[in-house]
Short mmCIF file of C-alpha atoms in Angstrom, two decimals:
data_model
loop_
_atom_site.label_atom_id
_atom_site.label_comp_id
_atom_site.label_asym_id
_atom_site.label_seq_id
_atom_site.Cartn_x
_atom_site.Cartn_y
_atom_site.Cartn_z
CA UNK A 16 -1.34 -5.23 -18.44
CA UNK A 17 -0.31 -3.14 -15.45
CA UNK A 18 3.45 -3.26 -15.00
CA UNK A 19 5.89 -1.63 -12.63
CA UNK A 20 9.53 -1.93 -13.63
CA UNK A 21 12.17 -0.90 -11.11
CA UNK A 22 15.74 0.13 -11.65
CA UNK A 23 18.56 -2.31 -11.08
CA UNK A 24 20.51 -3.30 -8.00
CA UNK A 25 22.79 -0.71 -6.43
CA UNK A 26 25.94 -0.96 -4.34
CA UNK A 27 26.81 2.23 -2.50
CA UNK A 28 29.04 3.50 0.29
CA UNK A 29 27.75 5.09 3.49
CA UNK A 30 27.12 8.80 3.03
CA UNK A 31 26.46 8.54 -0.68
CA UNK A 32 23.20 9.61 -2.26
CA UNK A 33 20.94 7.36 -4.29
CA UNK A 34 17.79 7.50 -6.36
CA UNK A 35 15.95 4.38 -7.45
CA UNK A 36 13.05 4.37 -9.87
CA UNK A 37 9.77 2.66 -10.62
CA UNK A 38 8.25 3.04 -14.09
CA UNK A 39 4.57 2.31 -14.53
CA UNK A 40 2.92 1.19 -17.74
CA UNK A 41 -0.38 -0.24 -18.93
CA UNK A 42 -2.52 2.22 -17.00
CA UNK A 43 -3.03 5.93 -16.35
CA UNK A 44 -0.04 6.72 -14.15
CA UNK A 45 -1.67 9.75 -12.55
CA UNK A 46 -4.77 7.85 -11.44
CA UNK A 47 -3.24 5.63 -8.75
CA UNK A 48 -0.97 6.21 -5.80
CA UNK A 49 2.43 4.50 -5.69
CA UNK A 50 3.82 3.19 -2.40
CA UNK A 51 7.33 2.14 -1.48
CA UNK A 52 7.94 -0.84 0.80
CA UNK A 53 11.19 -1.89 2.44
CA UNK A 54 12.24 -5.43 3.23
CA UNK A 55 15.47 -5.78 5.13
CA UNK A 56 17.37 -9.07 4.73
CA UNK A 57 15.39 -11.90 6.26
CA UNK A 58 12.81 -9.53 7.67
CA UNK A 59 9.22 -8.47 7.03
CA UNK A 60 7.55 -5.78 4.99
CA UNK A 61 7.63 -2.14 6.06
CA UNK A 62 5.60 0.60 4.41
CA UNK A 63 7.70 3.70 3.78
CA UNK A 64 5.28 6.09 2.19
CA UNK A 65 3.26 6.86 -0.89
CA UNK A 66 2.83 9.47 -3.57
CA UNK A 67 -0.06 10.69 -5.68
CA UNK A 68 1.57 11.08 -9.10
CA UNK A 69 -1.08 13.53 -10.26
CA UNK A 70 0.16 16.28 -7.95
CA UNK A 71 3.15 14.70 -6.15
CA UNK A 72 1.39 14.85 -2.79
CA UNK A 73 3.17 12.50 -0.41
CA UNK A 74 2.38 10.69 2.82
CA UNK A 75 5.23 9.13 4.79
CA UNK A 76 5.37 6.57 7.53
CA UNK A 77 6.60 8.26 10.71
CA UNK A 78 9.44 5.71 10.73
CA UNK A 79 10.76 6.99 7.40
CA UNK A 80 9.77 10.67 7.43
CA UNK A 81 12.90 12.75 6.99
CA UNK A 82 15.07 9.78 6.02
CA UNK A 83 13.91 9.35 2.44
CA UNK A 84 12.14 11.38 -0.22
CA UNK A 85 9.47 10.06 -2.56
CA UNK A 86 8.92 11.88 -5.82
CA UNK A 87 7.38 11.32 -9.22
CA UNK A 88 7.68 12.55 -12.79
CA UNK A 89 4.31 12.04 -14.39
CA UNK A 90 5.66 13.01 -17.82
CA UNK A 91 7.60 9.74 -17.88
CA UNK A 92 5.30 7.70 -15.58
CA UNK A 93 8.06 7.17 -13.05
CA UNK A 94 8.18 7.30 -9.27
CA UNK A 95 11.40 7.66 -7.31
CA UNK A 96 12.80 6.89 -3.89
CA UNK A 97 15.73 9.08 -2.85
CA UNK A 98 18.34 9.06 -0.13
CA UNK A 99 20.65 12.00 0.45
CA UNK A 100 23.03 10.13 2.74
CA UNK A 101 22.88 6.37 2.88
CA UNK A 102 23.61 4.28 5.96
CA UNK A 103 24.54 0.64 6.23
CA UNK A 104 21.11 0.05 7.76
CA UNK A 105 19.50 1.10 4.46
CA UNK A 106 20.66 -2.20 2.99
CA UNK A 107 17.44 -3.85 1.89
CA UNK A 108 15.15 -4.80 -0.97
CA UNK A 109 12.84 -1.97 -1.95
CA UNK A 110 9.55 -2.53 -3.74
CA UNK A 111 7.21 -0.08 -5.38
CA UNK A 112 3.54 -1.00 -5.60
CA UNK A 113 0.47 0.52 -7.24
CA UNK A 114 -2.77 1.17 -5.44
CA UNK A 115 -5.29 -1.55 -6.38
CA UNK A 116 -8.19 0.83 -6.86
CA UNK A 117 -8.89 4.47 -6.18
CA UNK A 118 -9.00 5.39 -2.47
CA UNK A 119 -7.70 1.97 -1.38
CA UNK A 120 -4.51 1.05 0.42
CA UNK A 121 -4.25 -2.35 -1.16
CA UNK A 122 -1.51 -3.15 -3.63
CA UNK A 123 -1.95 -5.71 -6.36
CA UNK A 124 0.72 -4.61 -8.83
CA UNK A 125 4.28 -4.68 -7.55
CA UNK A 126 7.64 -3.95 -9.05
CA UNK A 127 10.27 -6.67 -9.12
CA UNK A 128 12.23 -5.01 -6.34
CA UNK A 129 15.52 -3.11 -6.21
CA UNK A 130 18.25 -4.45 -3.96
CA UNK A 131 20.25 -1.69 -2.32
CA UNK A 132 23.51 -2.65 -0.61
CA UNK A 133 25.32 -0.05 1.47
CA UNK A 134 28.78 -1.06 2.56
CA UNK A 135 32.12 0.58 3.07
CA UNK B 24 7.98 -4.27 16.55
CA UNK B 25 4.99 -4.61 14.22
CA UNK B 26 1.69 -3.07 15.16
CA UNK B 27 -0.03 -6.28 14.04
CA UNK B 28 0.88 -9.58 15.67
CA UNK B 29 1.11 -12.80 13.66
CA UNK B 30 2.45 -16.22 14.63
CA UNK B 31 5.99 -16.68 13.38
CA UNK B 32 5.18 -19.99 11.75
CA UNK B 33 2.41 -22.42 10.97
CA UNK B 34 2.47 -25.75 9.22
CA UNK B 35 0.11 -28.28 7.74
CA UNK B 36 -0.09 -31.32 5.57
CA UNK B 37 -1.32 -31.28 1.97
CA UNK B 38 -5.11 -31.15 1.67
CA UNK B 39 -5.47 -29.91 5.24
CA UNK B 40 -6.64 -26.43 6.24
CA UNK B 41 -4.66 -23.91 8.24
CA UNK B 42 -5.48 -20.52 9.72
CA UNK B 43 -3.12 -17.60 10.28
CA UNK B 44 -4.15 -14.98 12.81
CA UNK B 45 -3.40 -11.27 12.83
CA UNK B 46 -4.08 -9.43 16.05
CA UNK B 47 -4.29 -5.68 16.34
CA UNK B 48 -6.34 -3.24 18.36
CA UNK B 49 -9.69 -1.53 18.21
CA UNK B 50 -7.91 1.37 16.48
CA UNK B 51 -6.77 -0.68 13.52
CA UNK B 52 -7.97 -4.22 12.79
CA UNK B 53 -11.01 -3.88 15.00
CA UNK B 54 -11.92 -0.41 13.86
CA UNK B 55 -12.74 -0.96 10.20
CA UNK B 56 -12.59 -3.49 7.37
CA UNK B 57 -9.32 -2.36 5.81
CA UNK B 58 -7.56 -5.68 6.33
CA UNK B 59 -5.57 -7.36 3.60
CA UNK B 60 -3.30 -10.35 3.25
CA UNK B 61 -0.20 -10.80 1.09
CA UNK B 62 1.66 -13.93 0.06
CA UNK B 63 5.38 -13.77 -0.61
CA UNK B 64 7.48 -16.55 -2.02
CA UNK B 65 11.27 -16.39 -1.48
CA UNK B 66 12.90 -13.86 -3.76
CA UNK B 67 9.57 -12.67 -5.14
CA UNK B 68 7.43 -9.59 -4.71
CA UNK B 69 4.39 -9.83 -2.43
CA UNK B 70 1.06 -10.83 -3.95
CA UNK B 71 -2.30 -9.52 -2.78
CA UNK B 72 -4.47 -12.46 -1.72
CA UNK B 73 -7.28 -10.89 0.31
CA UNK B 74 -8.58 -7.32 0.72
CA UNK B 75 -11.39 -5.72 2.69
CA UNK B 76 -11.11 -8.60 5.19
CA UNK B 77 -12.65 -11.26 2.94
CA UNK B 78 -12.50 -10.29 -0.73
CA UNK B 79 -10.31 -12.05 -3.25
CA UNK B 80 -8.80 -10.30 -6.27
CA UNK B 81 -9.59 -12.01 -9.54
CA UNK B 82 -7.31 -14.94 -10.19
CA UNK B 83 -6.73 -15.80 -6.53
CA UNK B 84 -7.81 -19.29 -5.64
CA UNK B 85 -10.99 -19.68 -3.61
CA UNK B 86 -8.99 -21.90 -1.27
CA UNK B 87 -7.95 -18.61 0.34
CA UNK B 88 -10.46 -16.87 2.57
CA UNK B 89 -10.39 -14.14 5.16
CA UNK B 90 -12.41 -13.26 8.23
CA UNK B 91 -12.35 -11.01 11.26
CA UNK B 92 -13.58 -11.17 14.81
CA UNK B 93 -13.04 -8.21 17.08
CA UNK B 94 -9.40 -7.15 16.89
CA UNK B 95 -8.20 -10.33 15.18
CA UNK B 96 -8.24 -11.04 11.47
CA UNK B 97 -7.61 -14.48 10.04
CA UNK B 98 -6.49 -16.01 6.77
CA UNK B 99 -7.60 -19.55 6.10
CA UNK B 100 -6.10 -21.72 3.41
CA UNK B 101 -8.04 -24.88 2.67
CA UNK B 102 -6.83 -27.86 0.70
CA UNK B 103 -3.18 -27.00 1.31
CA UNK B 104 -0.90 -27.40 -1.66
CA UNK B 105 2.87 -27.41 -1.89
CA UNK B 106 2.87 -24.08 -3.71
CA UNK B 107 1.15 -22.42 -0.75
CA UNK B 108 4.42 -22.65 1.17
CA UNK B 109 5.40 -19.00 1.55
CA UNK B 110 5.42 -16.07 3.94
CA UNK B 111 2.11 -14.38 4.64
CA UNK B 112 1.60 -10.83 5.86
CA UNK B 113 -1.53 -9.13 7.10
CA UNK B 114 -1.92 -5.40 6.66
CA UNK B 115 -4.22 -2.59 7.65
CA UNK B 116 -4.38 1.18 7.36
CA UNK B 117 -4.39 3.23 10.52
CA UNK B 118 -3.47 6.78 11.53
CA UNK B 119 -2.63 7.65 7.92
CA UNK B 120 -0.11 4.82 7.73
CA UNK B 121 -0.14 1.36 6.24
CA UNK B 122 1.11 -1.24 8.70
CA UNK B 123 2.08 -4.85 8.15
CA UNK B 124 2.16 -7.73 10.53
CA UNK B 125 5.49 -9.37 11.26
CA UNK B 126 4.76 -12.19 8.84
CA UNK B 127 4.04 -15.89 9.17
CA UNK B 128 6.05 -18.61 7.49
CA UNK B 129 3.78 -21.38 6.22
CA UNK B 130 5.39 -24.78 5.81
CA UNK B 131 3.59 -27.51 3.91
CA UNK B 132 4.79 -30.75 5.46
#
């Protein structure tokens, strides 16, 4: 069974850094891209970017380029989403999702979500 | 503002059929068949319901179907059931980015 398990909820202050994780299991981690999707409170889905875990090649949405960093450690089948300096507007639920099949941009397996709250 | 336009809400009675539209441009929805639909219940992760305009992943009910005409894609749910009440998002891939519609809240009356 394909599973993506995300790290737990975080409460941070503006300006702090943060890394959240997404651990894949039940499949070959390096064979499928992982995307990150943001959902702000009461709002819709926003694609942030994706990573190819086999070589850590990344592709970011223009809206998020430069604001976050996506990385992966294939040795432990884990993808990461990093902020160097959080803002209150980063408060949201963040989901990771695995590419459905090679070369597609459909996502059938999703993590449970990580709620990030940024407040002074 | 989303690149794909969906109605904010739709509603229907049990056993009826409803259709949710997703309007883009000739550069995205109209340009290829990379359209998908996701269902999201409150507090849950999205679930892939339709891909490649009209394909269902295994395990998804055949009450869900997709279509496309020009720059508008559509999701039809037939035989509405209470558990279909959720938010629905269309999505497509364009200019090296995945984009979602603004979402449609489906209410089963």
